[in-house]
XYZ file of C-alpha atoms in Angstrom:
316
model
C -130.758 -0.682 -148.238
C -127.168 -0.991 -149.472
C -126.425 2.549 -148.318
C -127.784 1.833 -144.846
C -125.685 -1.320 -144.578
C -122.629 0.641 -145.695
C -123.336 3.249 -143.036
C -123.639 0.528 -140.387
C -120.369 -1.064 -141.487
C -118.694 2.355 -141.330
C -120.120 2.866 -137.823
C -118.771 -0.523 -136.736
C -115.336 0.304 -138.122
C -115.361 3.656 -136.345
C -116.356 1.974 -133.091
C -113.596 -0.610 -133.428
C -111.071 2.148 -134.220
C -112.208 4.072 -131.140
C -111.843 0.918 -129.040
C -108.309 0.385 -130.361
C -107.422 3.974 -129.525
C -108.828 3.560 -126.011
C -106.841 0.350 -125.518
C -103.683 2.043 -126.794
C -104.159 4.952 -124.413
C -104.795 2.554 -121.546
C -101.618 0.638 -122.418
C -99.599 3.877 -122.406
C -101.041 4.909 -119.049
C -100.440 1.437 -117.643
C -96.816 1.551 -118.768
C -96.404 4.949 -117.118
C -98.008 3.673 -113.899
C -95.755 0.582 -113.843
C -92.685 2.753 -114.399
C -93.729 5.081 -111.602
C -94.297 2.146 -109.251
C -90.858 0.775 -110.138
C -89.226 4.116 -109.330
C -91.138 4.447 -106.057
C -90.214 0.917 -105.019
C -86.527 1.448 -105.803
C -86.474 4.679 -103.837
C -88.150 2.956 -100.906
C -85.688 0.081 -100.998
C -82.753 2.491 -101.232
C -84.040 4.508 -98.284
C -84.428 1.350 -96.210
C -80.901 0.207 -97.052
C -82.122 -2.874 -98.894
C -80.442 -4.091 -102.078
C -83.259 -6.338 -103.221
C -84.256 -6.277 -106.837
C -87.482 -4.338 -107.370
C -89.232 -6.569 -109.884
C -92.711 -5.730 -111.086
C -94.806 -8.787 -110.418
C -98.412 -9.579 -111.198
C -99.629 -7.938 -107.991
C -98.092 -4.585 -108.880
C -99.527 -4.744 -112.404
C -102.946 -5.531 -110.970
C -102.619 -2.653 -108.506
C -101.667 -0.221 -111.270
C -104.560 -1.369 -113.453
C -106.980 -1.066 -110.551
C -105.713 2.432 -109.806
C -106.210 3.504 -113.415
C -109.743 2.102 -113.554
C -110.538 3.773 -110.244
C -109.231 7.119 -111.505
C -111.475 6.788 -114.552
C -114.468 6.056 -112.333
C -113.703 8.974 -110.027
C -113.471 11.284 -113.042
C -116.937 10.121 -114.132
C -118.279 10.647 -110.601
C -116.743 14.123 -110.379
C -118.009 15.220 -113.780
C -121.531 15.850 -112.501
C -123.189 13.052 -114.495
C -124.286 11.410 -111.255
C -126.162 13.277 -108.556
C -125.025 13.395 -104.980
C -127.924 11.194 -103.908
C -126.926 8.534 -106.450
C -123.315 8.598 -105.261
C -124.436 8.333 -101.643
C -126.631 5.361 -102.543
C -123.744 3.607 -104.292
C -121.444 4.285 -101.351
C -124.043 2.909 -98.929
C -124.437 -0.273 -100.988
C -120.678 -0.782 -101.111
C -120.366 -0.236 -97.368
C -123.246 -2.622 -96.709
C -121.429 -5.284 -98.740
C -118.223 -4.856 -96.742
C -116.418 -3.150 -99.640
C -114.620 -0.134 -98.242
C -111.796 2.083 -99.387
C -111.274 5.102 -101.571
C -111.150 3.110 -104.816
C -114.391 1.172 -104.328
C -116.856 3.683 -105.771
C -114.520 4.535 -108.647
C -114.124 0.854 -109.587
C -117.876 0.300 -109.425
C -118.727 3.241 -111.689
C -115.895 2.454 -114.107
C -116.955 -1.194 -114.348
C -120.451 -0.137 -115.394
C -119.107 2.202 -118.081
C -116.537 -0.290 -119.377
C -119.025 -3.158 -119.580
C -121.587 -0.906 -121.238
C -119.036 -0.097 -123.967
C -117.191 -3.385 -124.408
C -120.111 -5.824 -124.431
C -121.967 -4.081 -127.305
C -118.724 -3.824 -129.298
C -118.107 -7.531 -128.783
C -121.677 -8.272 -129.862
C -121.284 -6.090 -132.965
C -118.032 -7.852 -133.818
C -119.631 -11.301 -133.473
C -122.921 -10.659 -135.292
C -122.823 -10.468 -139.102
C -123.853 -7.264 -140.841
C -127.252 -8.566 -142.116
C -128.121 -9.906 -138.665
C -127.023 -6.645 -137.078
C -129.302 -4.608 -139.301
C -132.337 -6.692 -138.400
C -134.645 -5.910 -135.539
C -133.469 -8.926 -133.560
C -129.844 -7.786 -133.856
C -130.697 -4.294 -132.616
C -132.646 -5.822 -129.757
C -129.641 -8.008 -128.873
C -127.333 -4.966 -128.808
C -129.788 -3.072 -126.586
C -130.068 -6.070 -124.255
C -126.275 -6.326 -124.022
C -126.029 -2.621 -123.158
C -128.600 -3.079 -120.395
C -126.741 -6.172 -119.169
C -123.491 -4.211 -119.036
C -125.141 -1.615 -116.841
C -126.836 -4.127 -114.557
C -124.087 -6.738 -114.131
C -122.109 -4.731 -111.517
C -125.323 -4.153 -109.539
C -126.118 -7.866 -109.644
C -122.597 -8.774 -108.544
C -122.714 -6.197 -105.734
C -126.090 -7.543 -104.568
C -124.692 -11.072 -104.520
C -121.651 -9.954 -102.492
C -123.891 -8.017 -100.112
C -126.175 -11.015 -99.516
C -123.146 -13.204 -98.784
C -121.694 -10.592 -96.429
C -124.977 -10.107 -94.561
C -125.390 -13.881 -94.220
C -121.896 -14.066 -92.735
C -122.721 -11.319 -90.244
C -125.952 -13.015 -89.172
C -124.236 -16.390 -88.870
C -121.409 -15.161 -86.650
C -123.293 -12.666 -84.498
C -124.423 -15.061 -81.689
C -120.885 -16.411 -81.221
C -119.506 -12.884 -81.144
C -122.030 -11.885 -78.482
C -121.034 -14.880 -76.346
C -117.409 -13.767 -76.528
C -118.411 -10.199 -75.682
C -120.212 -11.518 -72.602
C -117.065 -13.375 -71.492
C -114.883 -10.320 -72.080
C -117.177 -7.967 -70.169
C -117.493 -10.446 -67.299
C -113.713 -10.622 -67.088
C -113.569 -6.864 -66.470
C -112.993 -5.347 -69.898
C -114.869 -2.218 -70.878
C -116.838 -1.869 -74.111
C -114.116 -0.624 -76.464
C -111.375 -3.114 -75.445
C -113.925 -5.942 -75.483
C -115.039 -5.111 -79.030
C -111.429 -4.804 -80.183
C -110.405 -8.102 -78.578
C -113.390 -10.044 -79.947
C -112.949 -8.557 -83.425
C -109.291 -9.614 -83.417
C -110.018 -13.129 -82.161
C -112.845 -14.011 -84.579
C -111.152 -12.578 -87.674
C -110.327 -16.007 -89.054
C -113.677 -17.624 -88.216
C -116.222 -14.861 -88.883
C -114.446 -12.231 -91.007
C -117.616 -10.263 -91.761
C -118.494 -9.632 -88.110
C -114.825 -9.090 -87.279
C -114.495 -6.304 -89.845
C -117.571 -4.566 -88.450
C -116.328 -4.849 -84.870
C -112.831 -3.617 -85.706
C -114.247 -0.649 -87.598
C -116.517 0.133 -84.646
C -113.576 -0.133 -82.249
C -111.655 2.354 -84.364
C -114.596 4.756 -84.405
C -115.007 4.407 -80.634
C -111.348 5.303 -80.232
C -111.582 8.352 -82.519
C -115.076 9.789 -81.989
C -115.913 11.696 -78.857
C -119.517 10.418 -78.764
C -119.764 6.634 -78.516
C -123.387 6.641 -79.635
C -122.403 7.744 -83.139
C -120.035 4.793 -83.530
C -122.666 2.354 -82.258
C -125.336 3.829 -84.526
C -122.948 3.412 -87.468
C -122.531 -0.232 -86.468
C -126.261 -0.780 -86.878
C -126.710 1.341 -89.997
C -123.820 0.107 -92.161
C -125.120 -3.326 -93.092
C -128.801 -2.992 -92.204
C -128.740 -6.318 -90.308
C -131.507 -6.389 -87.713
C -129.320 -8.205 -85.181
C -126.574 -5.588 -85.341
C -129.151 -2.833 -85.029
C -130.534 -4.474 -81.884
C -127.023 -4.844 -80.476
C -126.285 -1.183 -81.210
C -129.510 0.006 -79.570
C -128.884 -2.197 -76.542
C -125.344 -0.906 -76.093
C -126.492 2.700 -76.481
C -129.141 2.197 -73.791
C -126.572 0.502 -71.568
C -124.191 3.444 -71.883
C -126.985 5.933 -71.411
C -128.695 4.438 -68.350
C -125.738 2.642 -66.774
C -127.218 -0.856 -66.787
C -124.821 -3.817 -66.346
C -123.252 -4.594 -69.705
C -122.651 -8.316 -69.164
C -126.216 -9.148 -68.104
C -127.651 -7.100 -70.961
C -125.502 -8.842 -73.544
C -126.308 -12.248 -72.028
C -130.056 -11.679 -72.336
C -129.618 -10.406 -75.881
C -127.537 -13.468 -76.784
C -130.230 -15.770 -75.383
C -132.879 -13.987 -77.441
C -130.829 -14.306 -80.633
C -130.161 -17.975 -79.993
C -133.883 -18.550 -79.516
C -134.671 -16.654 -82.705
C -132.136 -18.772 -84.587
C -133.748 -21.953 -83.281
C -137.148 -20.594 -84.300
C -135.887 -19.939 -87.835
C -134.462 -23.458 -88.030
C -137.789 -24.862 -86.827
C -139.636 -22.887 -89.481
C -137.298 -24.169 -92.187
C -137.713 -27.754 -91.005
C -141.489 -27.271 -90.992
C -141.364 -26.379 -94.681
C -139.712 -29.683 -95.595
C -142.928 -31.780 -95.810
C -144.462 -29.301 -98.261
C -141.297 -29.226 -100.376
C -141.089 -33.024 -100.364
C -144.733 -33.179 -101.447
C -143.948 -31.032 -104.482
C -140.966 -33.235 -105.333
C -143.103 -36.355 -104.990
C -145.842 -34.958 -107.235
C -143.427 -33.792 -109.937
C -140.893 -36.642 -110.024
C -142.221 -39.755 -108.238
C -145.930 -39.958 -109.036
C -145.560 -39.769 -112.869
C -143.075 -42.634 -112.792
C -145.388 -44.612 -110.523
C -148.357 -44.022 -112.831
C -146.291 -45.176 -115.810
C -145.242 -48.352 -114.042
C -148.760 -49.189 -112.887
C -150.874 -47.983 -115.793
C -148.397 -48.428 -118.633
C -149.060 -52.151 -119.315
C -152.823 -51.631 -119.097
C -152.666 -48.739 -121.586
C -150.593 -50.886 -123.968
C -153.213 -53.657 -123.839
C -155.992 -51.118 -124.477
C -154.176 -49.709 -127.499
C -153.638 -53.208 -128.849
C -157.325 -54.029 -128.525
C -158.331 -50.842 -130.317
C -155.746 -51.618 -133.003
C -157.393 -54.944 -133.755
């Protein structure tokens, strides 16, 4: 028993030493990245003829740290530990949540690895040695490891739900603006670009999708690919319907304004139907609240004095 506890203490010390070495290496790399950013900024300022002082602020430190974490995640992704299908699934989830860029997948993978390592070490440091050697302590460490792996997925799912809700909330207004732009004589690509620019401050989720689609329409030779990407990125049913409608309009030459107007009317009606369904659920929800919170208090007020008198009679 004593030998096993000594082995566990030695394992904890080795893990803490490894963590200190990792932190020291990260600090050295961060210092190198900050120095490189300082040199790059000074060279840029000198080339532009500016004599401003190139101070390293909190934003540059955060950028350097993010770049380091992303490089670590990309090294894990390129090592072959994750299959191509898994990487494609992660990339699709990030795109569906509105998280785009070259560092996104690296940060996601690195966050899972870092949390999987740091949370168990913090748990081991907090728990005493006898509690760590027990079955409950081992179960707690295993649960913390699983939590470290699942926390980034939970956070990504929460961000994706918020992003999809923003897209669904702003889609009818965006379609109304597209109808006005097409009726004023704009074609599809300029209309999408103009609407995406105008609604950026009000509906940023839909605006980012429209601006990305406008860029793809400008670059790709086939407009159907860009419109299909618009429907497939987030998985929102409304965007998929809009993409299919626009593809059919381009394919068969139907009037764009009338098609978008009918689609906008359908989406408005569907939104009203959803609101009606939610309002129809209110009586049932209020019934549950009344049964759980109101009726017990009412029974106590009405039957409480009678029960007290009964208990007094039985006590005599």
